Coordinates of C-alpha atoms and ligand atoms in Angstrom, one line a residue:
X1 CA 101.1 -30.1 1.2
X2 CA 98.2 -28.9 -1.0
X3 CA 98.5 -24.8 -1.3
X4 CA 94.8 -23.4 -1.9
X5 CA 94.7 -19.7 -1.9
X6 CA 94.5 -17.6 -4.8
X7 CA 92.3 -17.2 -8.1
X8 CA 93.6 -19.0 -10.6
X9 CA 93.3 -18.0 -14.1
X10 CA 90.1 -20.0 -15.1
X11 CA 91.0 -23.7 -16.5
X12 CA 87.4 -24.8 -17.0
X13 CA 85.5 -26.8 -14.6
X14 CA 86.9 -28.4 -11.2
X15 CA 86.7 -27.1 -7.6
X16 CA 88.7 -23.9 -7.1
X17 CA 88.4 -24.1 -3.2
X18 CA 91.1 -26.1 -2.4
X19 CA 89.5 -28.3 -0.5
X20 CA 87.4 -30.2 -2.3
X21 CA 90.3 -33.1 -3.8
X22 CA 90.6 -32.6 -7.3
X23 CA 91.7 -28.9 -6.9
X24 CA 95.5 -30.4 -6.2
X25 CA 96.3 -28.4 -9.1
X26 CA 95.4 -25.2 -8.0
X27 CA 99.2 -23.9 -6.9
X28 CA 100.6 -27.4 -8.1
X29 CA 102.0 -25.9 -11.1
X30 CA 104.4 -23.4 -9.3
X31 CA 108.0 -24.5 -8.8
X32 CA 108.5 -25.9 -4.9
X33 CA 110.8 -23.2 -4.6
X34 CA 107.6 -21.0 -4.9
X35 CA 105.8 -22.5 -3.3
X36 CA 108.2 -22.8 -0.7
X37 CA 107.8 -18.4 -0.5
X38 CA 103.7 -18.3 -0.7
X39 CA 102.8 -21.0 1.8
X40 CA 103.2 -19.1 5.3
X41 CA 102.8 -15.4 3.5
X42 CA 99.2 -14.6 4.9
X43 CA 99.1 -11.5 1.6
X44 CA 100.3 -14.2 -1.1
X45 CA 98.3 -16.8 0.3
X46 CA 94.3 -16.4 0.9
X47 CA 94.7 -19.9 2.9
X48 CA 97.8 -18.6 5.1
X49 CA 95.8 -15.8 6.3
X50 CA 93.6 -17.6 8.4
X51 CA 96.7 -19.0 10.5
X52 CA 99.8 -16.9 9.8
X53 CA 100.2 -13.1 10.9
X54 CA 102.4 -10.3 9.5
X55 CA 104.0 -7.3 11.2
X56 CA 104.8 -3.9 9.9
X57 CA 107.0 -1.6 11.4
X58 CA 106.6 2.2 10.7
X59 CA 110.8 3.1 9.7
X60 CA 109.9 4.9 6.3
X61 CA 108.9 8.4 7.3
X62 CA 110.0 10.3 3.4
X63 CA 107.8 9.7 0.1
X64 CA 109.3 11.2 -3.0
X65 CA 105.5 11.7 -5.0
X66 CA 102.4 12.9 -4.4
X67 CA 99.0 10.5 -5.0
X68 CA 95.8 12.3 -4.8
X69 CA 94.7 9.8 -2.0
X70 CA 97.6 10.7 0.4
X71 CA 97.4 13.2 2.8
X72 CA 101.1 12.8 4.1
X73 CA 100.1 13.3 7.7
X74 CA 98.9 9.8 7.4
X75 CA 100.6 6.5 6.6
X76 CA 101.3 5.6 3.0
X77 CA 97.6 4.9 1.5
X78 CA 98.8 2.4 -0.7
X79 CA 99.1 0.0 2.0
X80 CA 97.2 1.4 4.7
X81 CA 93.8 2.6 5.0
X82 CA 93.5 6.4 5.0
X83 CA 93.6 8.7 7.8
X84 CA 96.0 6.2 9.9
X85 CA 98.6 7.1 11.7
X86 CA 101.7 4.9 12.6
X87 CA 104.1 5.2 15.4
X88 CA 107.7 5.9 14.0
X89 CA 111.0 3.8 14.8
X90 CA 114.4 3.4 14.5
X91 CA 115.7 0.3 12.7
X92 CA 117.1 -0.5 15.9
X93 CA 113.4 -0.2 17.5
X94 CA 112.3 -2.1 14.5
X95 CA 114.7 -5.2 15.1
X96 CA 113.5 -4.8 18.9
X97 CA 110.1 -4.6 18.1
X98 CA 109.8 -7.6 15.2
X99 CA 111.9 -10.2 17.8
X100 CA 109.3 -9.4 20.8
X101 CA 106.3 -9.9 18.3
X102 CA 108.3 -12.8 16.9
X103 CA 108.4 -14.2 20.8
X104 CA 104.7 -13.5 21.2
X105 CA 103.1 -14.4 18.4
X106 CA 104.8 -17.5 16.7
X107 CA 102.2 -17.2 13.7
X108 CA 104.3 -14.1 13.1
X109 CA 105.9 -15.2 9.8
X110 CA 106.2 -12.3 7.5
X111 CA 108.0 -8.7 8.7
X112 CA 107.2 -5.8 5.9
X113 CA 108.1 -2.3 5.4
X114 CA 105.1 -0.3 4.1
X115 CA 105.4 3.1 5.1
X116 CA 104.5 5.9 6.9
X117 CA 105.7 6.9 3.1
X118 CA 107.4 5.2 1.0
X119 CA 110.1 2.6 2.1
X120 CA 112.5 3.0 -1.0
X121 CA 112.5 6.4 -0.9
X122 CA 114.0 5.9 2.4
X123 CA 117.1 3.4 2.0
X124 CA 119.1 3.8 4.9
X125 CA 116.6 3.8 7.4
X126 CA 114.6 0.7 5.6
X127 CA 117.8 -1.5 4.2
X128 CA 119.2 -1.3 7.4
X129 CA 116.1 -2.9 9.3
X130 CA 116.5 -5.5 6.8
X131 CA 120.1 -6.0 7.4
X132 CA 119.5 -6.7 11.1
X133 CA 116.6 -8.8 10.4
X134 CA 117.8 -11.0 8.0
X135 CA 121.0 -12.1 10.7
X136 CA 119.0 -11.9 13.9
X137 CA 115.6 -13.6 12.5
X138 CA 116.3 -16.0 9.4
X139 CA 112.7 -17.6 9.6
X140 CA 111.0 -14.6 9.4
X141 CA 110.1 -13.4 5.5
X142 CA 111.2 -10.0 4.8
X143 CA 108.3 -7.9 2.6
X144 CA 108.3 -4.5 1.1
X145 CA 105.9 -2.1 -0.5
X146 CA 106.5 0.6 -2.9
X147 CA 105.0 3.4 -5.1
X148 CA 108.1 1.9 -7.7
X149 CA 110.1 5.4 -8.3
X150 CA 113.4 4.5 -6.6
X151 CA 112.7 0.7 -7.4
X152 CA 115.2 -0.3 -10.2
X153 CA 118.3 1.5 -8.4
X154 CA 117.2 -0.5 -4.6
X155 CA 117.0 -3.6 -7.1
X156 CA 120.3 -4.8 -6.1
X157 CA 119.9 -4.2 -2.8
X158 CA 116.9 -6.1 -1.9
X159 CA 118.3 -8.8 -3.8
X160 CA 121.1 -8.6 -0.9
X161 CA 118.8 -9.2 2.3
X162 CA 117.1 -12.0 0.9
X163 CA 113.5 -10.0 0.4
X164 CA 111.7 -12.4 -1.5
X165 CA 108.3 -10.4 -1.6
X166 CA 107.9 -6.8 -2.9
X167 CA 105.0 -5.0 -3.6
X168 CA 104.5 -2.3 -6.3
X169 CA 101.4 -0.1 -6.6
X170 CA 100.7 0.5 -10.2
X171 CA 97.7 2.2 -10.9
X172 CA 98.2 2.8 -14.6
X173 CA 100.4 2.5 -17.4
X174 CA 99.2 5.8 -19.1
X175 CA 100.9 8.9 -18.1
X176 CA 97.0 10.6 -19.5
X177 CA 96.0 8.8 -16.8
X178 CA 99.4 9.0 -14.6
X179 CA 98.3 12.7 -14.5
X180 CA 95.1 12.5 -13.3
X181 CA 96.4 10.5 -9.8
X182 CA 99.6 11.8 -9.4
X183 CA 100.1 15.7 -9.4
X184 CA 104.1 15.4 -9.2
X185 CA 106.9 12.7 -8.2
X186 CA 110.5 14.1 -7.3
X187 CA 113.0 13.1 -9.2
X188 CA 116.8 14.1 -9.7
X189 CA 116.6 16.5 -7.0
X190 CA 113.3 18.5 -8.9
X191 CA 109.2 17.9 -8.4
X192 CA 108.1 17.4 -11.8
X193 CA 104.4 17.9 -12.5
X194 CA 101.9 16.4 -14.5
X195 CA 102.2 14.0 -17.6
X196 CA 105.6 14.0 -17.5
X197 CA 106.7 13.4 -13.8
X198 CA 103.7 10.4 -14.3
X199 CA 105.7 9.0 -17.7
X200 CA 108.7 9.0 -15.3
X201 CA 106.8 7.0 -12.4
X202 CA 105.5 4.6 -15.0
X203 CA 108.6 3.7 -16.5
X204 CA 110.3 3.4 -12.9
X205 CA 107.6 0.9 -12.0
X206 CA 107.7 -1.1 -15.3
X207 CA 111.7 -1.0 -15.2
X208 CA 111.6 -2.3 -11.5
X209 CA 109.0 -4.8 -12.0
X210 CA 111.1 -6.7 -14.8
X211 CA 114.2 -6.6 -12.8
X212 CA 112.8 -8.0 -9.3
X213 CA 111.1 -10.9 -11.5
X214 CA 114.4 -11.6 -13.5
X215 CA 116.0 -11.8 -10.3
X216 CA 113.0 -14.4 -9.4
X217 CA 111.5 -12.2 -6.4
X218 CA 108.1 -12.5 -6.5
X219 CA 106.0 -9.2 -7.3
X220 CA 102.9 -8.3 -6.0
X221 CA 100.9 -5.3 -7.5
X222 CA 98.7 -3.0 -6.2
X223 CA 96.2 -0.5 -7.7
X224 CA 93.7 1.6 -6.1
X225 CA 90.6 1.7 -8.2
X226 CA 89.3 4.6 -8.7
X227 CA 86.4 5.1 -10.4
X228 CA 85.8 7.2 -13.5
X229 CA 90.0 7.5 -13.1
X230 CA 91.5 3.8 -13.6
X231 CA 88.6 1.2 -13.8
X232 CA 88.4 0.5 -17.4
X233 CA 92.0 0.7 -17.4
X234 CA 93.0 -1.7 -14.8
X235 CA 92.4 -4.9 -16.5
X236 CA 94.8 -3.6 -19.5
X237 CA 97.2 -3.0 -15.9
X238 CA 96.6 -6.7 -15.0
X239 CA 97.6 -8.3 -18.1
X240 CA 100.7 -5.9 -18.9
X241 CA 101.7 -6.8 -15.4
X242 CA 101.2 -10.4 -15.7
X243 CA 103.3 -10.7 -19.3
X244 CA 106.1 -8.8 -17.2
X245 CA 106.1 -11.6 -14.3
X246 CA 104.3 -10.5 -11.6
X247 CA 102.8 -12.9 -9.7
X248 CA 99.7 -11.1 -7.9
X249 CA 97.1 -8.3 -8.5
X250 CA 95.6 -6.8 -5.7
X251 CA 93.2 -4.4 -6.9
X252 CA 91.8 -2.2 -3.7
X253 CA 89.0 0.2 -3.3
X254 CA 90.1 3.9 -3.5
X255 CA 88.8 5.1 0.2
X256 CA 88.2 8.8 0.1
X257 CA 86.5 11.0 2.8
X258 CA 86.6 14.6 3.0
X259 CA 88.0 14.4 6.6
X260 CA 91.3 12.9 5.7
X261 CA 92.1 15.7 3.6
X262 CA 92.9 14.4 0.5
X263 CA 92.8 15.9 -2.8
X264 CA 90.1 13.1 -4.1
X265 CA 88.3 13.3 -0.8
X266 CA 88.1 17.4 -0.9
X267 CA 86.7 17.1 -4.1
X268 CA 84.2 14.6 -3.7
X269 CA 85.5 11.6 -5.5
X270 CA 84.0 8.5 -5.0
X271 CA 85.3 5.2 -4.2
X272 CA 83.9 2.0 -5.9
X273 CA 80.4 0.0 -4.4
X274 CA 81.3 -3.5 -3.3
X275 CA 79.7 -4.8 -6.5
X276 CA 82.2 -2.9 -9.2
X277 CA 84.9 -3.8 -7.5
X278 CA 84.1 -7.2 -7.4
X279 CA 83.4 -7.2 -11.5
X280 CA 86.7 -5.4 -12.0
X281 CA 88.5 -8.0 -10.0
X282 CA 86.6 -11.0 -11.5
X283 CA 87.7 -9.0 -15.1
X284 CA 91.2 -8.9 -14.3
X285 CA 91.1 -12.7 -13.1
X286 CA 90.8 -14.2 -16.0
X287 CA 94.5 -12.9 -16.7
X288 CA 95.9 -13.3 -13.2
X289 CA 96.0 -14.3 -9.5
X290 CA 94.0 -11.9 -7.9
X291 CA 94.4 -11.2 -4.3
X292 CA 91.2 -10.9 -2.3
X293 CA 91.9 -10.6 1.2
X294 CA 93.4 -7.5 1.6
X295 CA 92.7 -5.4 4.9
X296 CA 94.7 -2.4 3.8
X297 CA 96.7 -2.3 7.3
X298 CA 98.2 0.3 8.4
X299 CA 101.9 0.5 8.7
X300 CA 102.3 -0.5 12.1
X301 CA 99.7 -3.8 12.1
X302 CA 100.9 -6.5 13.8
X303 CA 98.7 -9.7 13.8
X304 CA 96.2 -11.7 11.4
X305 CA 95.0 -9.6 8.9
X306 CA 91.9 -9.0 10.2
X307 CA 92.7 -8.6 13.8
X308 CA 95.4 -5.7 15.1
X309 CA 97.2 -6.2 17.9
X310 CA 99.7 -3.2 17.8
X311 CA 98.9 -1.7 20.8
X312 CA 100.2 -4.6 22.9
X313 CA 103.5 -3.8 21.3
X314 CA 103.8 0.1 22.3
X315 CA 108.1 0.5 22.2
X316 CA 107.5 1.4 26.2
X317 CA 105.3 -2.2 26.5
X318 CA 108.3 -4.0 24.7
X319 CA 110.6 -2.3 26.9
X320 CA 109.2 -3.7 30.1
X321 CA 108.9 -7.6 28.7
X322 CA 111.3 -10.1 30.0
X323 CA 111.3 -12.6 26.8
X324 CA 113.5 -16.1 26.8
X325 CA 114.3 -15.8 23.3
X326 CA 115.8 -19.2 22.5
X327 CA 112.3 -20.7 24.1
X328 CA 110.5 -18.6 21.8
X329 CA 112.2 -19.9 18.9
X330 CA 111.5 -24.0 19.9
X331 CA 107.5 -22.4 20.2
X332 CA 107.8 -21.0 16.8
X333 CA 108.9 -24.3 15.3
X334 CA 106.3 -26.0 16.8
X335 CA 103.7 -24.0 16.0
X336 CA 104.7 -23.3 12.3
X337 CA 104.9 -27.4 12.3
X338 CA 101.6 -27.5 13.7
X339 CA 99.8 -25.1 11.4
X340 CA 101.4 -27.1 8.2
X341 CA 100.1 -30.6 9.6
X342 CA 96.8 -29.1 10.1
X343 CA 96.9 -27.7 6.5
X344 CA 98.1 -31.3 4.9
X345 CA 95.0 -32.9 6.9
X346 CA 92.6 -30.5 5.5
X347 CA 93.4 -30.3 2.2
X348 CA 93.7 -34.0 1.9
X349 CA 90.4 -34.5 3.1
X350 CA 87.2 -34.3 0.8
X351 CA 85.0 -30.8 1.4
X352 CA 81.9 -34.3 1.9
X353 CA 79.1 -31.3 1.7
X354 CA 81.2 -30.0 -1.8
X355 CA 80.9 -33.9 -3.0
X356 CA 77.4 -33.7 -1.9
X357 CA 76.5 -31.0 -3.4
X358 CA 78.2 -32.2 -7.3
X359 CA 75.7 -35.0 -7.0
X360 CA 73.1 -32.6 -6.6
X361 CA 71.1 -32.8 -10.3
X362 CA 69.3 -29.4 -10.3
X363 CA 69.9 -27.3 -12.9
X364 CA 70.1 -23.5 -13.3
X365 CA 70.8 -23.1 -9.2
X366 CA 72.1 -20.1 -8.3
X367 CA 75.3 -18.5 -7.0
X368 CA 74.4 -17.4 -3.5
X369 CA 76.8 -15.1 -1.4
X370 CA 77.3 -16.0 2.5
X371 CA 79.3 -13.6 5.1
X372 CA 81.4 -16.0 7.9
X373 CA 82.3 -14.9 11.0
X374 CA 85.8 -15.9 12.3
X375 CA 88.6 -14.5 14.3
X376 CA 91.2 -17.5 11.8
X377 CA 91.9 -20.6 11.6
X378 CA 90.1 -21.2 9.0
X379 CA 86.6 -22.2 10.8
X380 CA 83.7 -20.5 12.1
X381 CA 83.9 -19.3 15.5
X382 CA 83.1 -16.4 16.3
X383 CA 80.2 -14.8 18.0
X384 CA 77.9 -12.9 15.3
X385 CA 77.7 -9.9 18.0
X386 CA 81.5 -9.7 18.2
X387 CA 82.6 -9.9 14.4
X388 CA 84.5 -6.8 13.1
X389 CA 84.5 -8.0 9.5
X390 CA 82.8 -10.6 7.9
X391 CA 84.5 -12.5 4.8
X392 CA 82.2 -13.4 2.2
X393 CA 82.1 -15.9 0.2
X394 CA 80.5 -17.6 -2.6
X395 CA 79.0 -20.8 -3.1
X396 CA 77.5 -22.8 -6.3
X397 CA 76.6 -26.2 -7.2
X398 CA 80.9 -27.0 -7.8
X399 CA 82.6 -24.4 -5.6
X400 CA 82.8 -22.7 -2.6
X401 CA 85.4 -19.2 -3.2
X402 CA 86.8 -16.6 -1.2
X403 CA 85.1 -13.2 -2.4
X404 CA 86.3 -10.5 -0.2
X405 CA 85.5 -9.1 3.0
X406 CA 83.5 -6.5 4.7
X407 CA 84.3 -4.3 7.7
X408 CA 81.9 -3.3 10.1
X409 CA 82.4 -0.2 11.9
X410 CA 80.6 -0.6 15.3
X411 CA 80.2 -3.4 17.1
X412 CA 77.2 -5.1 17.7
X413 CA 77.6 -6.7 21.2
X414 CA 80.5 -4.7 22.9
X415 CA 79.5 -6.3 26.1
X416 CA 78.4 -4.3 29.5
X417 CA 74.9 -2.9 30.0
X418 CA 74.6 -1.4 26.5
X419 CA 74.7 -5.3 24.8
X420 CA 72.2 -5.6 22.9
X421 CA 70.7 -2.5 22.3
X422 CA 72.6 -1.8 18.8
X423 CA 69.6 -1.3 17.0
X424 CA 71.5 1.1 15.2
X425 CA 74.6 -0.6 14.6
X426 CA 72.3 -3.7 13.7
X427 CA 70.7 -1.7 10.8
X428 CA 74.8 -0.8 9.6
X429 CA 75.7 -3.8 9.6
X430 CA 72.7 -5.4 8.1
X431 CA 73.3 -2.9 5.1
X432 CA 77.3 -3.8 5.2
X433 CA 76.1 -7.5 4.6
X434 CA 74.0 -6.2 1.6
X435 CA 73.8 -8.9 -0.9
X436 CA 74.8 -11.6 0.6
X437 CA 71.4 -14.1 1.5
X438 CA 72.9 -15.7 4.9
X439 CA 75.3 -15.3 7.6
X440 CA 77.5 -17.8 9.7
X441 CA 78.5 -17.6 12.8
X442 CA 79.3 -19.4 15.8
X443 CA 76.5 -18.2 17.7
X444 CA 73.7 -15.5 17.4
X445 CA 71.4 -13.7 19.8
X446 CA 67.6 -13.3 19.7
X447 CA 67.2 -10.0 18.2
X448 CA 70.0 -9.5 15.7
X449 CA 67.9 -13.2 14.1
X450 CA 64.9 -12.0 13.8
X451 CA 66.0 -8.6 11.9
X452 CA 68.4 -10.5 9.1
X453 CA 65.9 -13.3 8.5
X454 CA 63.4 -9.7 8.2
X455 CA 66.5 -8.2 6.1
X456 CA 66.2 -11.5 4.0
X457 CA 69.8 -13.0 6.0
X458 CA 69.6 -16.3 6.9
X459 CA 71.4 -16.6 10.0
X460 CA 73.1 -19.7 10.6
X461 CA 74.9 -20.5 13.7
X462 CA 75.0 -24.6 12.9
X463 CA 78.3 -24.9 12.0
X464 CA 80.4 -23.5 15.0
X465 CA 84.3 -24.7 14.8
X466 CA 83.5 -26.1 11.2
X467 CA 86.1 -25.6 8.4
X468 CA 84.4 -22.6 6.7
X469 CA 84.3 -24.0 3.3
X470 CA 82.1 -26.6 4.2
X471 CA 80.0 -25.5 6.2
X472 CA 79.2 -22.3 3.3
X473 CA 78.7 -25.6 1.1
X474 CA 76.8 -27.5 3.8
X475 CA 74.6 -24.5 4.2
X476 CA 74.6 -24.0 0.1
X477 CA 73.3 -27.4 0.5
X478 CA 70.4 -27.1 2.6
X479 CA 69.2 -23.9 0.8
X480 CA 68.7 -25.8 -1.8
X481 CA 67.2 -28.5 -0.4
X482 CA 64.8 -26.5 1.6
X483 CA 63.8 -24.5 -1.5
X484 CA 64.6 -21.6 -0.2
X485 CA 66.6 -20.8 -3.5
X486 CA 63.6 -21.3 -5.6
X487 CA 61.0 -19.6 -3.2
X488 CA 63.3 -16.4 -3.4
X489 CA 63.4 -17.0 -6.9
X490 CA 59.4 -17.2 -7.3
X491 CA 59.3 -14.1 -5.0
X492 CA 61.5 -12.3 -8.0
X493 CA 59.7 -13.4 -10.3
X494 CA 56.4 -12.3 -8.7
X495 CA 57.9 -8.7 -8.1
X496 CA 59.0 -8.3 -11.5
X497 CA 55.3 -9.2 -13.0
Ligands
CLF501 FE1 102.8 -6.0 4.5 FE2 102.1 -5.7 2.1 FE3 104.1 -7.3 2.7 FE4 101.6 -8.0 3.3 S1 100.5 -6.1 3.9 S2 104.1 -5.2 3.0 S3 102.4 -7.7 1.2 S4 103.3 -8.1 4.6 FE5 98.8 -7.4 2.8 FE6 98.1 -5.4 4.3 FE7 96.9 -5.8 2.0 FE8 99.4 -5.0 2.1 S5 96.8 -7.1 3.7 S6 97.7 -3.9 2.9 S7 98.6 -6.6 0.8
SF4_502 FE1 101.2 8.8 0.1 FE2 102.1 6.4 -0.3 FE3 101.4 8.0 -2.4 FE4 103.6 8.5 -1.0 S1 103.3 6.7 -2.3 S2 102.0 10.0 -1.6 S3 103.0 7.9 1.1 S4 100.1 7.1 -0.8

């Protein structure tokens, strides 16, 4: 089965979108064994996470440093957004919880351990929800995140319950830097401040993250970008990272609001606009996979990526199902052997409106960026009014590719008597899609059309249940061929004279 998900280090020329046949290559190279651990992983793979879901489950109360973007009433920031907070378990509740999500949701592939804090600096409580796990659930992949300080002494261990996938947030390799995020990190029993407890934390993270790959467990890294702080920095992080075997950079925004209580937030440090971090993780891909799709979840998300459905699993909800476990299982199979037929289909078809669009002889078009509308899958269908995140993507003459997405706060249509009358929340959202020049959905009322095409959004609700590749290449397509392209070039041009 063809694999397309991440960014590729750039190989000149050819279609990185997976799906337009000659990109075959683009995860061809890795081992099947690899492979074999990315394919169903909806944080490893951008393709899984339209079909596959991931669960957390909140056993990891302790953290052992302090980041500048934590306020520890809150779940661990690197994996969650700020200002979040999880409902804690047992590892028994955690076992009970993963198998009735397991039941539920048979997407449910991958079980991690992100927080409240920090998962390593709790062992008992997080090795011992692995334990269980890895007897009770074989088919599920077992994930962890970490700031990296207790990382080369739990080496061993993770090795021992089969975790295959472990993520380390490094946001620098200078303690100058180290300093200026992280005011101390506990270690041997004393908080140690400043440069030095940062050197320590450094070395912890670099030590760990050339064991785990010796060991061949695949490394994810994550770094919060924070402007003025890390920025210029982070693509010297990517490439140390990547000579040391890791196999994915996630580079996040920094989110900082006074209200959460932070130390960055208190003093008024800013996070970065969608544009710089889009240049920083274009920088850094030139060196490495980059992962795009991150939703920073919170440490209790069940579900999609972009969807949570941890309320349905309250421990007193799970307490009151009645679940035929063994029935569950035959479900699961069938679904997972659904979702890979699908894939194999897809990815062995042509993207025709890609094809189409190499044949198309104009020079100098354009990149254009496009925001989709989708609840997964892979295809457009969802209703522009009840989208809580668009994913962007961007589309040239060769290429469709996965950008990023955006969250958008209110919704426009939240049904009842008030539908409709978001004039408000239409203007939001209008300035979350800033940039991008249309917007696809699977349908789209009256008035939200009218104010994008005013914003300069072409709405587009042509393609509903279409893979969204094509149809951003099929609407790429007739941008071009309606001259719309060159009319809001001539319009540019006309500005700037
Ligand atoms: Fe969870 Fe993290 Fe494992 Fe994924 S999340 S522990 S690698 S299973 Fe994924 Fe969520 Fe981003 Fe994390 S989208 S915050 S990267
Ligand atoms: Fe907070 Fe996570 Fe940093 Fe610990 S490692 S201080 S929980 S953001």
């Amino acid at each position: 089965m063809e694999l397309k998900v991440l960014d590729q280090p750039e190989t000149g020329g050819g279609c990185s979108s997976g799906s337009c046949g000659s990109t075959d290559d683009q995860l061809s190279h890795l081992p099947d064994a690899i492979r074999e651990k990315v394919h169903n992983h909806p944080c490893y793979s951008e393709e899984a996470h339209h079909h596959f879901a991931r669960m957390h489950v909140a056993v990891a109360p302790a953290c052992n440093i302090q980041c500048h973007y934590c306020n520890r009433k809150y779940d661990c920031a690197n994996e969650s957004r700020p200002g979040v907070v999880s409902e804690l378990l047992t590892p028994d509740q955690a076992v009970k919880k993963t198998m009735a999500v397991a039941a539920n949701i048979p997407q449910m592939t991958v079980l991690g351990i992100a927080g409240p804090g920090d998962p390593l600096a709790n062992p008992e409580r997080t090795f011992e929800t692995f334990r269980q796990l890895s007897e009770k659930a074989p088919d599920i992949k077992l994930c962890v995140s970490t700031n990296g300080l207790a990382l080369p002494a739990a080496v061993e261990e993770l090795s021992k319950h089969n975790i295959d996938h472990v993520t380390i947030t490094i946001n620098t390799v200078d303690p100058e830097i180290g300093a200026k995020i992280y005011p101390w990190v506990f270690w041997n029993n004393r908080r140690i401040k400043g440069k030095k407890g940062a050197k320590i934390l450094i070395e912890q993270q670099q030590k760990g993250l050339e064991m785990l790959t010796e060991k061949g467990i695949l490394v994810k890294v994550n770094s919060v970008m924070i402007p003025g702080v890390n920025d210029d920095h982070l693509k010297e992080v990517s490439k140390i990272v990547k000579q040391k075997g890791a196999f994915l950079h996630n580079v996040m925004p920094l989110i900082a609001e006074a209200e959460h209580g932070t130390f960055y937030g208190v003093m008024g440090q800013r996070g970065p606009t969608h544009d710089e971090l889009q240049v920083l993780q274009d920088a850094c891909a030139g060196d490495m996979n980059m992962m795009r799709h991150c939703r920073q979840c919170r440490a209790d998300a069940v579900g999609l990526l972009g969807e949570d459905r941890g309320e349905e699993f309250t421990m007193d909800k799970i307490e009151a199902m009645d679940i035929d476990y063994e029935a569950a299982m035959v479900k699961r199979a069938e679904v997972h052997a659904a979702i890979a037929n699908e894939l194999e289909q897809k990815n062995n078809q042509p993207n025709e409106s890609l094809v189409t669009l190499s044949s198309i002889k104009k020079k100098d078009t354009r990149p254009v960026l496009m925001a989709v509308a989708t609840t997964g899958g892979g295809v457009v269908n969802q209703h522009f009014g009840h989208a809580t995140e668009f994913l962007i993507y961007e589309a040239n003459t060769t290429d469709v590719r996965f950008i990023s997405h955006r969250k958008v706060e209110d919704l426009y249509c939240s049904g009842g008597d008030t539908c409709g009358d978001g004039e408000t929340v239409l203007q939001k959202i209008i300035k979350v899609l800033d940039g991008c020049e249309a917007v696809i959905c699977s349908k789209i009322g009256y008035e939200p059309w009218s104010q994008l095409e005013e914003a300069g959004i072409m709405p587009n609700g042509e393609h509903a249940m279409e893979p969204i590749e094509e149809a951003v290449a099929a609407v790429y397509k007739e941008m071009i061929e309606s001259g719309v392209l060159d009319e809001a070039e001539s319009d540019a041009e006309l500005v700037t004279a």
